[in-house]
mmCIF file of C-alpha atoms in Angstrom:
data_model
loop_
_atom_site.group_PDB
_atom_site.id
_atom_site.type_symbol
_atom_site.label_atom_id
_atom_site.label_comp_id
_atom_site.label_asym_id
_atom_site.label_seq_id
_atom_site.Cartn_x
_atom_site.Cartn_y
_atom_site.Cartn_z
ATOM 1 C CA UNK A 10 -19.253 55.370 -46.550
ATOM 2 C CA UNK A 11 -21.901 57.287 -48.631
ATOM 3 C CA UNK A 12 -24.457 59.616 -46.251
ATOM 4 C CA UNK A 13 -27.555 57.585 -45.740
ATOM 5 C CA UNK A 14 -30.453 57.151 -47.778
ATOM 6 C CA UNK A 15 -33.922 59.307 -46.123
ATOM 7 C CA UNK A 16 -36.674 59.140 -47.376
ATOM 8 C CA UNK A 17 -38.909 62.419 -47.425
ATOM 9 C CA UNK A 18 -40.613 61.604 -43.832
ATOM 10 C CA UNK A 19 -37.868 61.885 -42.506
ATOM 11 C CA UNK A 20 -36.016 65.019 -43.665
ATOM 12 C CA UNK A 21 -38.115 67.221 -40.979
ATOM 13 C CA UNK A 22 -36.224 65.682 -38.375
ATOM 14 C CA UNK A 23 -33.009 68.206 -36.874
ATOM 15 C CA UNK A 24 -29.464 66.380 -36.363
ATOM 16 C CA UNK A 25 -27.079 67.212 -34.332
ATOM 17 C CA UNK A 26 -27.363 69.059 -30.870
ATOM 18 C CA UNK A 27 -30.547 70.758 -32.057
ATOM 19 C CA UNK A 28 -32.046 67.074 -32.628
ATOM 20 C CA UNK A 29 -30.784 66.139 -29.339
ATOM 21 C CA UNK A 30 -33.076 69.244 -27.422
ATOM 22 C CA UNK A 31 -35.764 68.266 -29.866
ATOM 23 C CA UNK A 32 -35.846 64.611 -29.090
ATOM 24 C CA UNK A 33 -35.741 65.010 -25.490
ATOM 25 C CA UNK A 34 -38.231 67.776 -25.798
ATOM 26 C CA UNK A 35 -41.046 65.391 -27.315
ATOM 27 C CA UNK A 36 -43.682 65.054 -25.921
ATOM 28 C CA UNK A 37 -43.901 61.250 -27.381
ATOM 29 C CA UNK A 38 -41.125 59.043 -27.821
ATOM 30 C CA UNK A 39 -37.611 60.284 -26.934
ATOM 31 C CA UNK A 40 -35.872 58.679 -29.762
ATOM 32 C CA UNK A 41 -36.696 59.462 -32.949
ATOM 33 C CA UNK A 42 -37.110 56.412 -35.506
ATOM 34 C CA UNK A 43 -35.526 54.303 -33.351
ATOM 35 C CA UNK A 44 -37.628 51.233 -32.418
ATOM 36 C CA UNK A 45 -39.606 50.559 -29.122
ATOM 37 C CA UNK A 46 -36.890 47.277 -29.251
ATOM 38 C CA UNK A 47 -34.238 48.793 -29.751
ATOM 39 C CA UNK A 48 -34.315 52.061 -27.315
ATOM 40 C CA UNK A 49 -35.562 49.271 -24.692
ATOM 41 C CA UNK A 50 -32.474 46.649 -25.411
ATOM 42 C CA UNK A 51 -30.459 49.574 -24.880
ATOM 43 C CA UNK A 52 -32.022 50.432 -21.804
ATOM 44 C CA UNK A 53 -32.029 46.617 -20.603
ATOM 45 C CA UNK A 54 -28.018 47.188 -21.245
ATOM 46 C CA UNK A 55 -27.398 50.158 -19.725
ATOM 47 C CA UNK A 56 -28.799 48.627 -16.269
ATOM 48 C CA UNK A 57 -26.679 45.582 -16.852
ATOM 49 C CA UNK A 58 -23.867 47.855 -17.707
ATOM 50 C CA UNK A 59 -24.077 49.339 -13.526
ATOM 51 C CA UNK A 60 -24.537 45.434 -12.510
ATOM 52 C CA UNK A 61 -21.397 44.772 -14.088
ATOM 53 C CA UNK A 62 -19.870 47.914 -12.646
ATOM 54 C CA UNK A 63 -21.097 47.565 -9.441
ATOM 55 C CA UNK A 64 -19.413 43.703 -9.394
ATOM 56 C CA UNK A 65 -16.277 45.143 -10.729
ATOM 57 C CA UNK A 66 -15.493 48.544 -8.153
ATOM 58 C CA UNK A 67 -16.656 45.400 -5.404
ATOM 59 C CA UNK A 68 -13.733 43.610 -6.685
ATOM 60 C CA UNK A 69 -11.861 46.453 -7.418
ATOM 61 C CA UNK A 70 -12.091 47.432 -3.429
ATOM 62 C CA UNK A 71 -11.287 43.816 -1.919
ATOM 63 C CA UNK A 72 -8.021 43.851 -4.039
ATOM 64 C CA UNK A 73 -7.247 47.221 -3.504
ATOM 65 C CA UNK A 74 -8.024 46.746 0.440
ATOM 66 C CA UNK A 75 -6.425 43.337 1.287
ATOM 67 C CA UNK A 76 -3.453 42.913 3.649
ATOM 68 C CA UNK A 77 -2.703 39.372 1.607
ATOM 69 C CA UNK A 78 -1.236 38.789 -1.558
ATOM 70 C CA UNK A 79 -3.499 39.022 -4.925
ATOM 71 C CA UNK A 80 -2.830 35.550 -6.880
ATOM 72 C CA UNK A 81 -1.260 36.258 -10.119
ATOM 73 C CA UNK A 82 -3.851 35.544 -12.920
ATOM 74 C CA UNK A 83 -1.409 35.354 -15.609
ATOM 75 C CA UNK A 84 0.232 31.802 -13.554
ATOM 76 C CA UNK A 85 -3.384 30.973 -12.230
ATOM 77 C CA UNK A 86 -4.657 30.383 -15.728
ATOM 78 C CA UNK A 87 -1.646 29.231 -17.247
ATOM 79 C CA UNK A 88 -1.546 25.807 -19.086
ATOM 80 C CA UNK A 89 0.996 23.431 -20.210
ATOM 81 C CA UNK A 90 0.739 22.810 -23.738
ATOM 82 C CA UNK A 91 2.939 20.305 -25.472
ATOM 83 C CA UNK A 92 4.894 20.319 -22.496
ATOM 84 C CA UNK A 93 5.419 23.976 -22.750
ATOM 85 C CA UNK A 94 4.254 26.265 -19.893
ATOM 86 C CA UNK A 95 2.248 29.572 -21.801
ATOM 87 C CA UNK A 96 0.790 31.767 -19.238
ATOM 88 C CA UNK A 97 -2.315 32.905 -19.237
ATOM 89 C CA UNK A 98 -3.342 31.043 -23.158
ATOM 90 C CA UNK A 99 -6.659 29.530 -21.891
ATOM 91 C CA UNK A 100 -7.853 33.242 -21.255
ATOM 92 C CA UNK A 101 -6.512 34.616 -24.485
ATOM 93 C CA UNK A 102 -8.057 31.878 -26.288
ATOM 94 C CA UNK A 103 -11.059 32.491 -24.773
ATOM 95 C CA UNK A 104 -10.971 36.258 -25.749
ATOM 96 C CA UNK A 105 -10.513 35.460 -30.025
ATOM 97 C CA UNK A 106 -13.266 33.085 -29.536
ATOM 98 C CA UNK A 107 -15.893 35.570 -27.743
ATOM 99 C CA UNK A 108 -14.350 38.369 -30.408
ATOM 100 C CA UNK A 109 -14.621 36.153 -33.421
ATOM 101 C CA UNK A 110 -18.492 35.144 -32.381
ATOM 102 C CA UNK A 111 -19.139 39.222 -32.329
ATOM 103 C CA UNK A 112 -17.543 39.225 -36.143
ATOM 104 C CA UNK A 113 -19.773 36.880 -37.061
ATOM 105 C CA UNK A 114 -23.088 38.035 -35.059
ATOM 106 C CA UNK A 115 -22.135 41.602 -37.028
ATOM 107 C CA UNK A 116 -22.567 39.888 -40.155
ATOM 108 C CA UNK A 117 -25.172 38.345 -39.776
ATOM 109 C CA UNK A 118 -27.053 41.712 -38.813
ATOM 110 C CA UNK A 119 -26.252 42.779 -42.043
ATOM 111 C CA UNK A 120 -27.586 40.451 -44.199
ATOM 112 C CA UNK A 121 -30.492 40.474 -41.807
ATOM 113 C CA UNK A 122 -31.383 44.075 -42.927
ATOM 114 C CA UNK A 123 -30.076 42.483 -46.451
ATOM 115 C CA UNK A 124 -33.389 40.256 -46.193
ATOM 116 C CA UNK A 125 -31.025 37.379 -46.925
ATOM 117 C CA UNK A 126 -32.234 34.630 -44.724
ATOM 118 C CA UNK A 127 -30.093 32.097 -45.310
ATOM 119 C CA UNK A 128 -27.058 33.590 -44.542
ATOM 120 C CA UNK A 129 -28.531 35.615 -41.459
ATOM 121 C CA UNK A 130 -29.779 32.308 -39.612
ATOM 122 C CA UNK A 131 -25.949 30.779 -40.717
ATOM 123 C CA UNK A 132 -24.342 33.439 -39.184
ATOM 124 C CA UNK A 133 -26.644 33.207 -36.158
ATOM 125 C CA UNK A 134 -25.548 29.898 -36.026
ATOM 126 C CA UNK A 135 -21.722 30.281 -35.992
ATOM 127 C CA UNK A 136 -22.202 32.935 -33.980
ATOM 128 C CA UNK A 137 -24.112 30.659 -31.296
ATOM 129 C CA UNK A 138 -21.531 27.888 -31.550
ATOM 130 C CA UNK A 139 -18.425 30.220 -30.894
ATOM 131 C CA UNK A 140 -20.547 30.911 -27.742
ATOM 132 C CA UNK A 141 -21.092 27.653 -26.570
ATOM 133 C CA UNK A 142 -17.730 26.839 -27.483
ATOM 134 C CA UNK A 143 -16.786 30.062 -25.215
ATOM 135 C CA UNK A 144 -19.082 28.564 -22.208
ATOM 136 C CA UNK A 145 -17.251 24.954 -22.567
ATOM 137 C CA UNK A 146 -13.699 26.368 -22.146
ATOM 138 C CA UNK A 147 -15.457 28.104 -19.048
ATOM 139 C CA UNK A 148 -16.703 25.124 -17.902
ATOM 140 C CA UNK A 149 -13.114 23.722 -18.154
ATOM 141 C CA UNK A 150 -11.516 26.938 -16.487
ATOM 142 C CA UNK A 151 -13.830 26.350 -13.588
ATOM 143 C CA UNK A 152 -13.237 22.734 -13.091
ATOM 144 C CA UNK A 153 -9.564 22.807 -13.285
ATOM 145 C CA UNK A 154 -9.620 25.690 -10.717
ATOM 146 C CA UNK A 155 -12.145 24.371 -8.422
ATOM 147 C CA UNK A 156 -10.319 21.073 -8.521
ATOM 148 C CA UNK A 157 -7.205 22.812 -7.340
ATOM 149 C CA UNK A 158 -8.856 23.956 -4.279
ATOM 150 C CA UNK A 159 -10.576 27.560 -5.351
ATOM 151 C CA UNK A 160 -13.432 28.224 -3.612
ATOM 152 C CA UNK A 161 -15.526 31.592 -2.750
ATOM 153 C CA UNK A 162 -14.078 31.503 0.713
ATOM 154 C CA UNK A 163 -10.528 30.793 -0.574
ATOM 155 C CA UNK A 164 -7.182 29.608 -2.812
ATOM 156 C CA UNK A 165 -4.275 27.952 -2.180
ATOM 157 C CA UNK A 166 -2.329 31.153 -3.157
ATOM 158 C CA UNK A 167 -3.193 33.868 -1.801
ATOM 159 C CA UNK A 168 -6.249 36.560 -0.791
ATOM 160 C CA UNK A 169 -10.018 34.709 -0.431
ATOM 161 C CA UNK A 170 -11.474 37.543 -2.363
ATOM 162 C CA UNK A 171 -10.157 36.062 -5.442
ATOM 163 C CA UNK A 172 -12.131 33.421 -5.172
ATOM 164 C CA UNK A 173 -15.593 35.038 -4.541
ATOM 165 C CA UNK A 174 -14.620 37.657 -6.949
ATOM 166 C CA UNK A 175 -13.943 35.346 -9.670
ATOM 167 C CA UNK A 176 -16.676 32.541 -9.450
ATOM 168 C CA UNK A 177 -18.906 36.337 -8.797
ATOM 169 C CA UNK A 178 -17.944 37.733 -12.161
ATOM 170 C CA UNK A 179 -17.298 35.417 -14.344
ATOM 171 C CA UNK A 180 -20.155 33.058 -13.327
ATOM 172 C CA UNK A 181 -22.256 35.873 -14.160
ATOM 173 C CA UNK A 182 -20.751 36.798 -17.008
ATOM 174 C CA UNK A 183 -21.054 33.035 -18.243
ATOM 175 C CA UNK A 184 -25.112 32.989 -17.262
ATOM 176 C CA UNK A 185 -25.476 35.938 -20.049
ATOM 177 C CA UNK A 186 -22.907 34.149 -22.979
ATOM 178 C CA UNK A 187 -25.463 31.528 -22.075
ATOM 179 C CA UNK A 188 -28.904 33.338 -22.070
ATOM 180 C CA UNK A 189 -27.368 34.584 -25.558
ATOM 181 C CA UNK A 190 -26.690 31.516 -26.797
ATOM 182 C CA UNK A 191 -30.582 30.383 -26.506
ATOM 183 C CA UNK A 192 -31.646 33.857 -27.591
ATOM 184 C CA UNK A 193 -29.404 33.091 -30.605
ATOM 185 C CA UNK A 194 -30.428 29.888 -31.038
ATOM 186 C CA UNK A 195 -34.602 31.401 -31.132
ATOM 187 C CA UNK A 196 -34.183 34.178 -33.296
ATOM 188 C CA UNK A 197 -31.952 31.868 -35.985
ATOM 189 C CA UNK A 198 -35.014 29.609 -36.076
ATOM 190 C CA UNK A 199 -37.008 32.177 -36.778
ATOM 191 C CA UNK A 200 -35.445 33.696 -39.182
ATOM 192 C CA UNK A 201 -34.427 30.398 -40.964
ATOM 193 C CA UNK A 202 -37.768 29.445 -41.366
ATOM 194 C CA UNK A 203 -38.749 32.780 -42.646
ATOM 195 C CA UNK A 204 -40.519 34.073 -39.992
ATOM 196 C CA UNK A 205 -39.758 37.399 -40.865
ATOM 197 C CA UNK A 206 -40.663 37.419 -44.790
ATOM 198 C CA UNK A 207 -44.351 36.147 -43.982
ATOM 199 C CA UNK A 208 -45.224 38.050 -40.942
ATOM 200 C CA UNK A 209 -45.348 34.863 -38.828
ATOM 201 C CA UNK A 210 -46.984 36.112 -35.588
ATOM 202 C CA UNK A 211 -45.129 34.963 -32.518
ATOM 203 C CA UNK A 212 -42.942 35.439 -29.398
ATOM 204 C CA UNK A 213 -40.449 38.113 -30.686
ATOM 205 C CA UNK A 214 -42.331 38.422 -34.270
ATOM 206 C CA UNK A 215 -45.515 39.652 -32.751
ATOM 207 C CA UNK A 216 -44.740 43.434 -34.302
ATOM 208 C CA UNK A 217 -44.542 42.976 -38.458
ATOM 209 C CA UNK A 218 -41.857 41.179 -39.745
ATOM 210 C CA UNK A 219 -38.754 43.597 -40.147
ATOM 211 C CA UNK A 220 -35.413 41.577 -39.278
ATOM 212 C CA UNK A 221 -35.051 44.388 -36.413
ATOM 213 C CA UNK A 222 -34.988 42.027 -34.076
ATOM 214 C CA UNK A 223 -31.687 40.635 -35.604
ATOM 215 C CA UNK A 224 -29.883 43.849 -34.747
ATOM 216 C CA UNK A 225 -31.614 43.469 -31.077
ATOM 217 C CA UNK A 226 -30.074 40.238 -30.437
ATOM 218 C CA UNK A 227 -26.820 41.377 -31.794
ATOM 219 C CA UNK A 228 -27.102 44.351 -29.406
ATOM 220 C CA UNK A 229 -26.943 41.716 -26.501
ATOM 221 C CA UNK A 230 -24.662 39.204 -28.003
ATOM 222 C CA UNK A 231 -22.163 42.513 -28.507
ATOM 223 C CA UNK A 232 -22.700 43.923 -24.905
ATOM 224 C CA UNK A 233 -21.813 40.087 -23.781
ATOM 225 C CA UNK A 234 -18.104 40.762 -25.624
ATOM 226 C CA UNK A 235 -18.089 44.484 -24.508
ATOM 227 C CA UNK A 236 -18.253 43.269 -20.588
ATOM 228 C CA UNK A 237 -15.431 40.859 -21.675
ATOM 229 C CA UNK A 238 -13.270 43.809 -22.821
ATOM 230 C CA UNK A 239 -13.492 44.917 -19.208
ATOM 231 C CA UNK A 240 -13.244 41.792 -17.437
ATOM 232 C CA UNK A 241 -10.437 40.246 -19.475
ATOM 233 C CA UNK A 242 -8.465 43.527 -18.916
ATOM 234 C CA UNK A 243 -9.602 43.851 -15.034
ATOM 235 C CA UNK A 244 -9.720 40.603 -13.676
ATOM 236 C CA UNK A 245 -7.123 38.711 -16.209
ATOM 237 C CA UNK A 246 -4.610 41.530 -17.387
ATOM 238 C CA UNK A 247 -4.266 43.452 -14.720
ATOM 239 C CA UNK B 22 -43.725 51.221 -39.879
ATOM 240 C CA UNK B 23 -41.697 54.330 -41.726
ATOM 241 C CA UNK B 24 -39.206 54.941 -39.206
ATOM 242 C CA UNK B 25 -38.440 51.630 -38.800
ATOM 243 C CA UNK B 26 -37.914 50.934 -42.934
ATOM 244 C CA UNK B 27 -36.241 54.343 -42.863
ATOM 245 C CA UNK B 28 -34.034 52.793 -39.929
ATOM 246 C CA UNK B 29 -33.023 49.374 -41.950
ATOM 247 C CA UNK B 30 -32.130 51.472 -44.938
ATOM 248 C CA UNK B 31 -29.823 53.959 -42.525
ATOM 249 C CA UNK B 32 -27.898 50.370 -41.397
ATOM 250 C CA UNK B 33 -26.654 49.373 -44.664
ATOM 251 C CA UNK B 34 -23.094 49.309 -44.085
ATOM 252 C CA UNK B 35 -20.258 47.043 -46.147
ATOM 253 C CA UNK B 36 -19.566 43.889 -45.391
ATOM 254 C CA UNK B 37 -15.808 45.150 -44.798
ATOM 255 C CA UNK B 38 -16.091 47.644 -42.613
ATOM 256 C CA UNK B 39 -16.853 44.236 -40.140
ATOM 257 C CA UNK B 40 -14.150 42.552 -41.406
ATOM 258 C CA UNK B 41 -11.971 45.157 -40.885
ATOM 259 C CA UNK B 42 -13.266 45.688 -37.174
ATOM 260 C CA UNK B 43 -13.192 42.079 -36.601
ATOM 261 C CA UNK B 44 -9.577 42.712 -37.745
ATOM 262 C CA UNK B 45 -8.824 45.360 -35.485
ATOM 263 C CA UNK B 46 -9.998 43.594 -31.958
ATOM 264 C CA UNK B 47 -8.093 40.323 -33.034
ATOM 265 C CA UNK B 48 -4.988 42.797 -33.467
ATOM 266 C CA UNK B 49 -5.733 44.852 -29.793
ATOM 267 C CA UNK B 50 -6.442 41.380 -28.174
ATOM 268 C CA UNK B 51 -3.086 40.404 -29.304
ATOM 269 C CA UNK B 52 -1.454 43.469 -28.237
ATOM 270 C CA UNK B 53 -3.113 43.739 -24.501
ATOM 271 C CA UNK B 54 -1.986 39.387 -24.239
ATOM 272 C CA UNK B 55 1.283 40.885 -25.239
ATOM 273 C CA UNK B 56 1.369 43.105 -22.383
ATOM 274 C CA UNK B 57 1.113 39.893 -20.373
ATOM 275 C CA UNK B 58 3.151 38.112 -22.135
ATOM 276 C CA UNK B 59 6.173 40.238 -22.221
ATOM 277 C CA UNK B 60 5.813 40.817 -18.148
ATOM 278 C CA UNK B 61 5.457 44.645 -18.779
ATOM 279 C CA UNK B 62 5.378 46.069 -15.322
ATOM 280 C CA UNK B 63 3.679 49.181 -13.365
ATOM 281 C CA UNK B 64 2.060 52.172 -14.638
ATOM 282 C CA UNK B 65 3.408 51.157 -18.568
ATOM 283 C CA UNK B 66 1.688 47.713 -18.003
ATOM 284 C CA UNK B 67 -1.405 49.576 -16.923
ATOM 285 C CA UNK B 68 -2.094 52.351 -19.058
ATOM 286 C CA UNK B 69 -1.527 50.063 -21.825
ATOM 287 C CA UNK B 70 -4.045 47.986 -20.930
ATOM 288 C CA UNK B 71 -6.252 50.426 -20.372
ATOM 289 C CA UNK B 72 -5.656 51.880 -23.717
ATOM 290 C CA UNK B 73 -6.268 48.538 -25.468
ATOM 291 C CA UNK B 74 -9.023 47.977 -23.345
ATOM 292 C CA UNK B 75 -10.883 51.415 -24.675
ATOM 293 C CA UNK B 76 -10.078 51.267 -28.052
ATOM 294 C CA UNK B 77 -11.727 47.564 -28.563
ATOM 295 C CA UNK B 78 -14.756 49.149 -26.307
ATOM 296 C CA UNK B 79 -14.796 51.891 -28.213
ATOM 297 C CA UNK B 80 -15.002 49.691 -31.721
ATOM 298 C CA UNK B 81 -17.519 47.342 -30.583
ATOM 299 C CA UNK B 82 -19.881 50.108 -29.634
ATOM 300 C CA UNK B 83 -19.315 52.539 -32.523
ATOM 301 C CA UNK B 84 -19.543 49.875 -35.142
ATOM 302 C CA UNK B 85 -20.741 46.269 -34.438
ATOM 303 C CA UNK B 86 -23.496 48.096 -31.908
ATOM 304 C CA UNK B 87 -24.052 50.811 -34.553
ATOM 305 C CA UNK B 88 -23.635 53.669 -31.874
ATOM 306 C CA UNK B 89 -22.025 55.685 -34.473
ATOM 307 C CA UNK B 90 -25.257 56.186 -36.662
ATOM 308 C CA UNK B 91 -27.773 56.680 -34.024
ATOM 309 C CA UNK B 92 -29.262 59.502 -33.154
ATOM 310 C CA UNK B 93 -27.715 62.059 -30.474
ATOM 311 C CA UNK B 94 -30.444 61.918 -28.033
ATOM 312 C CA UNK B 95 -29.756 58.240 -27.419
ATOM 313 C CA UNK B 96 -26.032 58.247 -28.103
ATOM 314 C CA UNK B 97 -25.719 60.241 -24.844
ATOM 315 C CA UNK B 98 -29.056 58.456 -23.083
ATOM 316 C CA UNK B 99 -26.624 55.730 -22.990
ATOM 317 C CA UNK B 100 -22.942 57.046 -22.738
ATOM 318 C CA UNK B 101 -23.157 59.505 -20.185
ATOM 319 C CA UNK B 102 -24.932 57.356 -16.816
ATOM 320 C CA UNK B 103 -21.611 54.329 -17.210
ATOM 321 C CA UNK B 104 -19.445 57.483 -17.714
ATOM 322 C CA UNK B 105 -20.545 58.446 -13.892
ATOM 323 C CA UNK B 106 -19.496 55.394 -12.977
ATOM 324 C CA UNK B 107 -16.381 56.890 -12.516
ATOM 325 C CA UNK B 108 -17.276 58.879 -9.512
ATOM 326 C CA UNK B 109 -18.387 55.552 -7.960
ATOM 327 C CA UNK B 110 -14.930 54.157 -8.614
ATOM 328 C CA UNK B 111 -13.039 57.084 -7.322
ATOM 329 C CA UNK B 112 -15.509 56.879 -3.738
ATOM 330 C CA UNK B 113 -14.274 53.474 -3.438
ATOM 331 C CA UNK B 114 -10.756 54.087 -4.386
ATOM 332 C CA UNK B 115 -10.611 56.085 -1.277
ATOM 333 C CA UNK B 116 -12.601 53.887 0.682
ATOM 334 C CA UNK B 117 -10.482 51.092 0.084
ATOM 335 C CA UNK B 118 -7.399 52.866 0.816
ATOM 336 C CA UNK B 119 -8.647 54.133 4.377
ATOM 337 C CA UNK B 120 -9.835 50.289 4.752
ATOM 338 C CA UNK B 121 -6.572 48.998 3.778
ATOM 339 C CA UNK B 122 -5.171 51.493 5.957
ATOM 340 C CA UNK B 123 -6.705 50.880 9.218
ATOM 341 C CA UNK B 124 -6.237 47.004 8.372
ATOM 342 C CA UNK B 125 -2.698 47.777 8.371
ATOM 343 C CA UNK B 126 -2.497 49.671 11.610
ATOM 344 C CA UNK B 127 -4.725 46.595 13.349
ATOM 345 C CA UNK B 128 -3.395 44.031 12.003
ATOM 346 C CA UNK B 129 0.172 45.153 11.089
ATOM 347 C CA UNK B 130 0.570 43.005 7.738
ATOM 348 C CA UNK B 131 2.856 44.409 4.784
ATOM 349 C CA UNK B 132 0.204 44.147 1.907
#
């Protein structure tokens, strides 16, 4: 990759560790030519990041602490395909999908910044259906578990955390693949209808129309994979 | 708006450095199901999956997030407060063991 184009404005600003003092140092905004949006979608993240955590060390501590056998997750989400007994497939299936939505959702920022409209909302698009598509095979996971007897107070196989701890984190993991979803869903509109190319003034577009906000939905729709990372390796793997 | 244009011209990055990303997490997502899989057991079964686990972290936040071009100031703003996290892990680490300790000496149940 070549070093980035800067225009003159910008070559007074320091890099590096000397950049770092100076940002921090200003008496205005901390981050230097990064967006109001953007530092604040980070900032929105990085509190969701210690709700997260916070659900994961609580789950992390009933396991660690109970007398009674953990279920195994890798039988618990098993399914018989074909006749064939794969453990552990819906989750892994579930993983691609969520991964290949954050391919697409990465693309689509891009061509946002690309000004290419079409192909940002189409990507938006994909990237929203992989989603849904992600919340359906929830919706199945749940209903196949709850049907065979999981509940937050219990399982048929083992420790009643797992069942508060599961419905806990993945339920709330499912609420943001949803928000995302409609977030998608808003911003594609928008941009599809070229929101963004004639300064359309609106909910999201009321700042003039740079296809930042793209990158800002992205930033959530990737945090929604990132917390899968840990989940599917926590709750699922381990 | 300067920054910002400055900004959009600063994220112009190749449609195949995605591709290749995407590439990557489909190949550690495949690796850490492996490791389930395969029935790998105890600390190899662990680390691995922690090692999977960072590296596809570690790509979505560098690249698809764009981490690795921003500037230092907010790089750590939002690296370093999860990274003390950790402490809160290793507090209840030890509070769970004394719990599941005391459980066992009331209750007297192998775990």
């Amino acid at each position: 990759m070549s070093a980035p184009l800067k225009p003159s404005s910008m070559e007074t600003l320091p890099s590096g560790l000397t950049g770092l003092a100076a940002d921090w140092a200003s008496d205005q905004r901390a981050f230097k030519n990064v967006s109001w949006g953007k530092a604040m979608m980070w900032i929105f993240l990085l509190s969701d990041t210690f709700i997260f955590g916070c659900f994961l060390i609580a789950y992390m501590s009933a396991r660690m602490s109970t007398t009674v056998p953990w279920p195994n997750p890798s039988e618990v989400f098993a399914l018989e395909i074909g006749g064939v007994h794969v453990p552990l497939i819906l989750i892994a299936i579930m993983t691609f999908v969520l991964i290949s939505s954050s391919g697409t959702m990465a693309m689509a920022v891009n061509y946002g910044y690309r000004r290419d409209r079409r192909k940002t909302a189409a990507l938006m698009l994909i990237t929203a259906l992989f989603g849904a598509m992600f919340v359906g095979m929830q919706a199945f996971e749940w209903s196949k578990l709850i049907a065979e007897g999981v509940r937050p107070w219990g399982n048929p196989w083992g420790a009643a955390q797992f069942g508060s701890t599961f419905f806990m984190i993945t339920g709330f993991h499912g609420t943001h693949v949803t928000i995302g979803v409609i977030f998608l869903l808003i911003i594609a509109r928008k941009v599809w209808r070229g929101d963004f190319d004639t300064e359309r003034r609106g909910f999201f577009t009321s700042r003039k129309g740079h296809y930042e906000i793209v990158e800002i939905t992205g930033l959530y729709w990737h945090f929604v994979d990132l917390v899968w990372v840990f989940i599917f390796a926590f709750f699922y793997l381990w | 708006m300067a920054p910002v244009e400055a900004h959009a011209a600063q994220q112009h990055h190749p449609i195949k450095l995605y591709l290749l990303v995407w590439g990557l997490l489909f190949v550690l997502s495949t690796f850490s199901y492996l490791v389930d899989y395969v029935g790998l057991q105890g600390y190899l079964r662990w680390s691995l999956i922690l090692i999977f686990m960072v590296l596809k972290a570690g790509l979505i936040v560098a690249v698809f997030m764009h981490m690795a071009w921003e500037r230092l100031a907010l790089i750590y703003a939002i690296l370093l407060p999860p990274l003390l996290v950790l402490v809160f892990v290793a507090l209840m680490v030890s509070e769970s063991s004394y719990v599941l300790l005391t459980r066992l000496l009331f209750f007297g149940a192998a775990p």
